[in-house]
Amino acid sequence: MYQFLKGKKVLLIVPFYYGYEKIIQRAIEKQGAYVYLINDGLDIVSYFYRFIYVYFPRYKYYLLYQYYKKKLEYCPIDINYILIIRGDSVDSNIVKGIKEHCPNSIICMYQWDSIKHNQRILDYVKFCDKISTFDMQDAKNYNWNYRPLFFDMSAVEKGAIKYNISYICSLREKGLYKRINIYKKVRDILQKNHLCGFYYMFIKRAIYFKHKYINRDSLLKELSSSDVQFKELSLSKTFDIYNKSAIILDFTKEQQKGFTMRTIESIGFKCKLITNNENIKKADFYNPNNILVYNNENFSIPIEFLTTSYEDIDDELYYYYSVDGWLKSIIFEK
């Protein structure tokens, strides 16, 4: 098997998020490279960093600089590629210091968030050799490489379908009511048609009790504690559900232009997709048989969409959206 990173050394700076960092690391190692890993999400590294972030923000960047300086002591100078995924904890001084430590490296940055949520990266993009983003509008505005997210091909073990629709989401303050309304409508549609759904709505206890018992919101009052979960679903369990699902339901924040991880994972797990992201109609994998775009206010699912089978996409597209295709793209595409 051809390994496009064989013998290379890669410094991976990425937030530890649900285990996706491990998927990326394994993909790099699969291509024959040795990986040096640094956690970009310092607020979860330790309670000490989180305490400083909240109560002494003026010391934040001093601590960040010291953190990266210490991490680089274990990193060789002959690094070939530096992959910065999101890069929320780095600034121009840190990136400059990394480049000085690894002078012959190529710096590739990938954004899986929109610039409006992470504008600090504009401070150091001048040090990056290749820049890619999942946000099509950011790609256009800044002349960056547009590159959607990925799925983990090794997690795909499609078996017998147990759930007609799976709905896995987080109930955050923003979009809380819309996500619950979608849940209720899907539940009613499936019950009416004698079909089965898997629902997992994670919510922090404080938010749940605030809205249900203090604000006494009518929508949450209708939910029982069994309708919501106070612990996030693990990535392995999520993948297990996808392997047993015919359709994945996605809720994209209205201001988000890029495709969610759930959207791309529907490709990998060969599930149909129900989403509110209109931009998906422009995607090269769009197939109206596989993808239904809904309106938040007038939600409905044609019975034909629930009963017809998923249609496979081309093998080249399937590879392109895999983590291997994604990795090759953000390193080598111009």
Short mmCIF file of C-alpha atoms in Angstrom, two decimals:
data_model
loop_
_atom_site.label_atom_id
_atom_site.label_comp_id
_atom_site.label_asym_id
_atom_site.label_seq_id
_atom_site.Cartn_x
_atom_site.Cartn_y
_atom_site.Cartn_z
CA MET A 1 0.00 0.00 0.00
CA TYR A 2 1.32 3.44 -1.00
CA GLN A 3 1.96 5.63 2.06
CA PHE A 4 2.12 9.32 1.16
CA LEU A 5 3.77 10.27 4.49
CA LYS A 6 6.18 7.35 4.78
CA GLY A 7 9.22 8.23 6.90
CA LYS A 8 7.93 11.74 7.68
CA LYS A 9 7.64 13.39 11.08
CA VAL A 10 4.45 15.28 11.86
CA LEU A 11 3.66 17.65 14.71
CA LEU A 12 -0.10 17.55 15.26
CA ILE A 13 -1.64 20.41 17.26
CA VAL A 14 -5.32 19.62 17.73
CA PRO A 15 -8.01 19.98 20.41
CA PHE A 16 -8.83 16.73 22.18
CA TYR A 17 -12.47 16.54 21.12
CA TYR A 18 -14.49 13.35 21.67
CA GLY A 19 -11.58 11.28 20.37
CA TYR A 20 -11.40 12.79 16.87
CA GLU A 21 -7.77 13.66 17.59
CA LYS A 22 -7.05 9.93 17.83
CA ILE A 23 -8.72 9.31 14.48
CA ILE A 24 -6.48 11.96 12.89
CA GLN A 25 -3.37 10.62 14.63
CA ARG A 26 -4.09 7.06 13.47
CA ALA A 27 -4.64 8.28 9.92
CA ILE A 28 -1.24 10.01 9.91
CA GLU A 29 0.49 6.93 11.36
CA LYS A 30 -1.30 4.74 8.80
CA GLN A 31 0.40 6.79 6.10
CA GLY A 32 3.82 5.91 7.50
CA ALA A 33 4.59 9.01 9.61
CA TYR A 34 5.59 9.44 13.23
CA VAL A 35 3.30 11.78 15.16
CA TYR A 36 4.12 14.25 17.94
CA LEU A 37 0.83 15.29 19.52
CA ILE A 38 -0.01 18.53 21.36
CA ASN A 39 -3.44 19.26 22.85
CA ASP A 40 -4.72 22.59 21.50
CA GLY A 41 -7.54 22.73 24.09
CA LEU A 42 -5.67 23.90 27.18
CA ASP A 43 -8.87 24.62 29.08
CA ILE A 44 -9.31 20.84 29.40
CA VAL A 45 -5.66 19.98 30.01
CA SER A 46 -5.98 20.71 33.73
CA TYR A 47 -8.09 22.62 36.24
CA PHE A 48 -5.13 24.96 36.73
CA TYR A 49 -5.28 26.22 33.14
CA ARG A 50 -9.07 26.49 33.31
CA PHE A 51 -8.79 28.51 36.53
CA ILE A 52 -6.29 30.92 34.94
CA TYR A 53 -8.41 31.24 31.79
CA VAL A 54 -11.45 32.31 33.81
CA TYR A 55 -10.03 34.37 36.68
CA PHE A 56 -6.65 35.65 35.44
CA PRO A 57 -7.02 36.02 31.65
CA ARG A 58 -4.10 38.48 31.41
CA TYR A 59 -1.74 35.60 32.28
CA LYS A 60 -3.34 33.29 29.70
CA TYR A 61 -0.92 33.88 26.83
CA TYR A 62 2.14 33.76 29.04
CA LEU A 63 1.04 30.31 30.22
CA LEU A 64 0.28 29.25 26.66
CA TYR A 65 3.75 30.26 25.52
CA GLN A 66 5.35 28.32 28.38
CA TYR A 67 3.12 25.32 27.67
CA TYR A 68 4.19 25.12 24.02
CA LYS A 69 7.82 25.82 24.87
CA LYS A 70 7.82 22.84 27.21
CA LYS A 71 6.06 20.59 24.69
CA LEU A 72 8.58 21.47 21.99
CA GLU A 73 11.43 20.19 24.18
CA TYR A 74 10.22 16.67 23.28
CA CYS A 75 9.82 17.47 19.60
CA PRO A 76 12.75 17.04 17.15
CA ILE A 77 13.85 19.91 14.94
CA ASP A 78 13.56 17.89 11.73
CA ILE A 79 9.76 17.89 11.68
CA ASN A 80 8.44 17.71 8.11
CA TYR A 81 4.86 18.87 8.63
CA ILE A 82 3.09 20.84 11.33
CA LEU A 83 -0.69 20.35 11.28
CA ILE A 84 -2.61 22.95 13.28
CA ILE A 85 -6.26 21.95 13.65
CA ARG A 86 -8.33 24.93 14.77
CA GLY A 87 -5.39 26.47 16.69
CA ASP A 88 -7.43 28.32 19.28
CA SER A 89 -4.62 28.30 21.85
CA VAL A 90 -1.80 29.54 19.61
CA ASP A 91 -0.90 33.05 18.51
CA SER A 92 1.71 34.57 16.19
CA ASN A 93 4.48 34.37 18.83
CA ILE A 94 3.79 30.70 19.48
CA VAL A 95 3.61 29.78 15.79
CA LYS A 96 6.76 31.78 15.13
CA GLY A 97 8.49 29.91 17.97
CA ILE A 98 7.37 26.55 16.58
CA LYS A 99 8.67 27.51 13.13
CA GLU A 100 12.02 28.54 14.61
CA HIS A 101 12.24 25.20 16.43
CA CYS A 102 11.35 23.28 13.23
CA PRO A 103 12.77 25.58 10.51
CA ASN A 104 12.33 23.23 7.55
CA SER A 105 8.74 22.25 8.30
CA ILE A 106 5.63 22.99 6.25
CA ILE A 107 2.80 24.45 8.35
CA CYS A 108 -0.71 23.34 7.36
CA MET A 109 -3.71 24.78 9.16
CA TYR A 110 -7.25 23.38 9.08
CA GLN A 111 -10.30 25.16 10.45
CA TRP A 112 -13.29 23.06 11.51
CA ASP A 113 -14.98 26.18 12.86
CA SER A 114 -15.99 29.47 11.27
CA ILE A 115 -13.69 32.47 11.52
CA LYS A 116 -16.31 34.46 13.43
CA HIS A 117 -15.90 31.95 16.26
CA ASN A 118 -12.10 31.92 16.12
CA GLN A 119 -10.85 35.25 14.75
CA ARG A 120 -7.52 34.97 16.61
CA ILE A 121 -6.14 32.75 13.87
CA LEU A 122 -5.99 35.74 11.51
CA ASP A 123 -3.09 36.92 13.66
CA TYR A 124 -0.81 34.08 12.53
CA VAL A 125 -2.04 32.84 9.14
CA LYS A 126 0.97 34.59 7.55
CA PHE A 127 3.17 31.85 9.02
CA CYS A 128 1.09 29.04 7.45
CA ASP A 129 2.05 27.49 4.12
CA LYS A 130 -1.34 25.86 3.46
CA ILE A 131 -4.72 26.85 4.90
CA SER A 132 -7.94 24.87 4.58
CA THR A 133 -11.39 25.39 6.07
CA PHE A 134 -14.71 23.56 6.25
CA ASP A 135 -16.55 26.86 5.83
CA MET A 136 -17.22 27.65 2.17
CA GLN A 137 -17.79 31.34 2.88
CA ASP A 138 -14.49 31.69 4.77
CA ALA A 139 -12.73 29.90 1.90
CA LYS A 140 -14.14 32.42 -0.54
CA ASN A 141 -13.49 35.48 1.66
CA TYR A 142 -9.87 34.62 2.47
CA ASN A 143 -8.92 32.63 -0.64
CA TRP A 144 -8.32 29.46 1.39
CA ASN A 145 -8.73 25.87 0.31
CA TYR A 146 -12.33 24.72 0.88
CA ARG A 147 -12.26 21.29 2.44
CA PRO A 148 -15.21 19.65 4.27
CA LEU A 149 -14.69 17.37 7.27
CA PHE A 150 -14.13 13.60 7.29
CA PHE A 151 -15.37 10.25 8.51
CA ASP A 152 -13.45 7.34 10.02
CA MET A 153 -13.61 4.46 7.55
CA SER A 154 -12.31 1.98 10.14
CA ALA A 155 -15.43 2.55 12.29
CA VAL A 156 -17.84 1.50 9.53
CA GLU A 157 -19.29 -1.96 10.15
CA LYS A 158 -22.76 -1.65 8.67
CA GLY A 159 -25.12 -4.31 9.97
CA ALA A 160 -28.85 -4.90 10.15
CA ILE A 161 -30.90 -1.71 10.40
CA LYS A 162 -32.39 -1.25 13.86
CA TYR A 163 -33.28 2.45 13.77
CA ASN A 164 -35.09 4.20 10.94
CA ILE A 165 -33.80 7.55 12.21
CA SER A 166 -31.13 8.40 14.78
CA TYR A 167 -31.04 11.84 16.37
CA ILE A 168 -27.99 12.61 18.51
CA CYS A 169 -27.55 16.21 19.59
CA SER A 170 -26.50 18.56 22.39
CA LEU A 171 -29.13 20.88 23.87
CA ARG A 172 -27.25 24.11 24.38
CA GLU A 173 -28.77 27.44 25.36
CA LYS A 174 -28.74 28.68 21.77
CA GLY A 175 -31.03 26.60 19.59
CA LEU A 176 -32.41 24.69 22.57
CA TYR A 177 -36.09 24.96 21.65
CA LYS A 178 -35.58 24.31 17.94
CA ARG A 179 -33.68 21.09 18.64
CA ILE A 180 -36.40 19.88 21.03
CA ASN A 181 -39.15 20.78 18.56
CA ILE A 182 -37.40 18.76 15.86
CA TYR A 183 -37.16 15.81 18.25
CA LYS A 184 -40.88 15.93 19.01
CA LYS A 185 -41.85 16.14 15.34
CA VAL A 186 -39.58 13.24 14.32
CA ARG A 187 -40.80 11.12 17.23
CA ASP A 188 -44.44 11.72 16.24
CA ILE A 189 -43.80 10.95 12.55
CA LEU A 190 -42.06 7.66 13.38
CA GLN A 191 -44.73 6.63 15.86
CA LYS A 192 -47.47 7.40 13.33
CA ASN A 193 -45.76 5.17 10.76
CA HIS A 194 -44.84 2.43 13.27
CA LEU A 195 -41.13 3.03 12.78
CA CYS A 196 -38.27 3.06 15.27
CA GLY A 197 -35.98 5.94 16.26
CA PHE A 198 -32.91 6.39 18.43
CA TYR A 199 -32.82 9.67 20.35
CA TYR A 200 -30.00 10.97 22.49
CA MET A 201 -30.24 14.60 23.59
CA PHE A 202 -27.43 15.62 25.90
CA ILE A 203 -28.00 18.60 28.19
CA LYS A 204 -26.06 19.94 31.16
CA ARG A 205 -27.96 19.46 34.41
CA ALA A 206 -27.75 23.15 35.26
CA ILE A 207 -29.36 24.16 31.94
CA TYR A 208 -32.05 21.49 32.27
CA PHE A 209 -33.11 22.45 35.79
CA LYS A 210 -32.89 26.16 35.02
CA HIS A 211 -35.28 25.95 32.08
CA LYS A 212 -37.61 23.32 33.49
CA TYR A 213 -37.96 24.30 37.15
CA ILE A 214 -36.85 27.94 37.42
CA ASN A 215 -37.96 29.40 34.09
CA ARG A 216 -40.72 26.77 33.88
CA ASP A 217 -40.47 26.67 30.10
CA SER A 218 -43.48 24.87 28.68
CA LEU A 219 -41.45 22.92 26.11
CA LEU A 220 -39.09 21.45 28.69
CA LYS A 221 -41.92 20.76 31.09
CA GLU A 222 -43.23 18.33 28.49
CA LEU A 223 -39.94 16.41 28.59
CA SER A 224 -39.28 13.84 31.26
CA SER A 225 -35.81 13.13 32.60
CA SER A 226 -35.80 9.98 30.44
CA ASP A 227 -36.06 12.12 27.29
CA VAL A 228 -32.69 13.77 27.94
CA GLN A 229 -29.24 12.59 28.98
CA PHE A 230 -26.80 14.25 31.36
CA LYS A 231 -23.77 12.44 29.96
CA GLU A 232 -22.44 12.90 26.43
CA LEU A 233 -22.57 9.87 24.16
CA SER A 234 -19.13 8.43 23.46
CA LEU A 235 -17.78 8.42 19.92
CA SER A 236 -17.64 4.60 19.81
CA LYS A 237 -21.29 4.36 20.87
CA THR A 238 -22.25 7.02 18.35
CA PHE A 239 -20.58 5.03 15.58
CA ASP A 240 -22.33 1.89 16.78
CA ILE A 241 -25.69 3.66 16.40
CA TYR A 242 -24.80 4.91 12.91
CA ASN A 243 -23.96 1.36 11.86
CA LYS A 244 -27.51 0.37 12.83
CA SER A 245 -29.30 3.42 11.38
CA ALA A 246 -30.98 4.02 8.03
CA ILE A 247 -31.18 7.82 8.41
CA ILE A 248 -29.23 10.39 10.44
CA LEU A 249 -30.98 13.59 11.50
CA ASP A 250 -28.80 16.70 11.57
CA PHE A 251 -29.47 20.14 13.02
CA THR A 252 -27.06 22.81 11.78
CA LYS A 253 -26.88 26.18 13.50
CA GLU A 254 -28.50 28.79 11.26
CA GLN A 255 -25.34 30.92 10.97
CA GLN A 256 -23.15 27.92 10.08
CA LYS A 257 -22.32 27.46 6.40
CA GLY A 258 -20.04 24.42 6.59
CA PHE A 259 -21.20 20.83 6.84
CA THR A 260 -21.24 19.27 10.30
CA MET A 261 -19.23 16.19 11.20
CA ARG A 262 -22.54 14.32 11.38
CA THR A 263 -23.26 15.26 7.76
CA ILE A 264 -19.98 13.81 6.48
CA GLU A 265 -20.32 10.75 8.71
CA SER A 266 -23.64 10.00 7.01
CA ILE A 267 -21.59 9.45 3.84
CA GLY A 268 -19.17 7.11 5.57
CA PHE A 269 -21.84 5.06 7.31
CA LYS A 270 -24.02 5.01 4.17
CA CYS A 271 -26.98 6.54 5.93
CA LYS A 272 -29.53 8.86 4.45
CA LEU A 273 -29.45 12.38 5.87
CA ILE A 274 -32.10 14.84 7.01
CA THR A 275 -30.60 18.30 7.51
CA ASN A 276 -31.57 21.98 7.60
CA ASN A 277 -28.36 23.10 5.85
CA GLU A 278 -29.47 24.41 2.44
CA ASN A 279 -25.85 24.57 1.25
CA ILE A 280 -25.79 20.81 0.96
CA LYS A 281 -27.64 21.10 -2.35
CA LYS A 282 -24.38 22.50 -3.79
CA ALA A 283 -22.29 19.55 -2.54
CA ASP A 284 -20.79 17.03 -4.96
CA PHE A 285 -22.31 14.17 -2.92
CA TYR A 286 -25.83 15.63 -2.96
CA ASN A 287 -28.50 13.16 -4.04
CA PRO A 288 -32.17 13.97 -3.29
CA ASN A 289 -32.81 10.28 -2.77
CA ASN A 290 -30.24 10.27 0.07
CA ILE A 291 -30.59 13.79 1.45
CA LEU A 292 -33.70 15.63 2.61
CA VAL A 293 -33.42 19.34 3.42
CA TYR A 294 -36.00 20.49 5.96
CA ASN A 295 -37.27 23.84 7.15
CA ASN A 296 -37.15 24.44 10.91
CA GLU A 297 -40.67 25.87 10.93
CA ASN A 298 -42.40 23.47 8.53
CA PHE A 299 -40.82 20.13 9.32
CA SER A 300 -42.06 17.09 7.45
CA ILE A 301 -40.67 13.83 6.06
CA PRO A 302 -42.23 12.23 2.96
CA ILE A 303 -42.99 8.57 3.57
CA GLU A 304 -41.08 7.73 0.36
CA PHE A 305 -37.88 9.08 1.91
CA LEU A 306 -38.35 6.81 4.92
CA THR A 307 -38.96 3.68 2.88
CA THR A 308 -36.51 3.90 -0.05
CA SER A 309 -32.96 2.58 0.19
CA TYR A 310 -29.69 4.54 0.32
CA GLU A 311 -27.91 4.95 -3.02
CA ASP A 312 -24.12 4.49 -2.98
CA ILE A 313 -21.90 7.33 -4.15
CA ASP A 314 -18.82 6.96 -6.35
CA ASP A 315 -15.81 5.27 -4.75
CA GLU A 316 -13.63 8.31 -5.47
CA LEU A 317 -16.00 10.58 -3.54
CA TYR A 318 -16.22 8.05 -0.73
CA TYR A 319 -12.42 8.07 -0.38
CA TYR A 320 -12.28 11.87 -0.66
CA TYR A 321 -14.50 12.28 2.40
CA SER A 322 -12.66 9.64 4.43
CA VAL A 323 -10.07 10.79 6.96
CA ASP A 324 -7.33 9.51 4.61
CA GLY A 325 -8.63 11.64 1.75
CA TRP A 326 -9.05 14.61 4.09
CA LEU A 327 -5.48 14.30 5.39
CA LYS A 328 -3.99 14.07 1.90
CA SER A 329 -6.02 17.09 0.86
CA ILE A 330 -5.04 19.48 3.66
CA ILE A 331 -1.34 18.65 3.23
CA PHE A 332 -0.93 18.50 -0.53
CA GLU A 333 -3.78 20.44 -2.15
CA LYS A 334 -2.98 24.01 -3.14
#
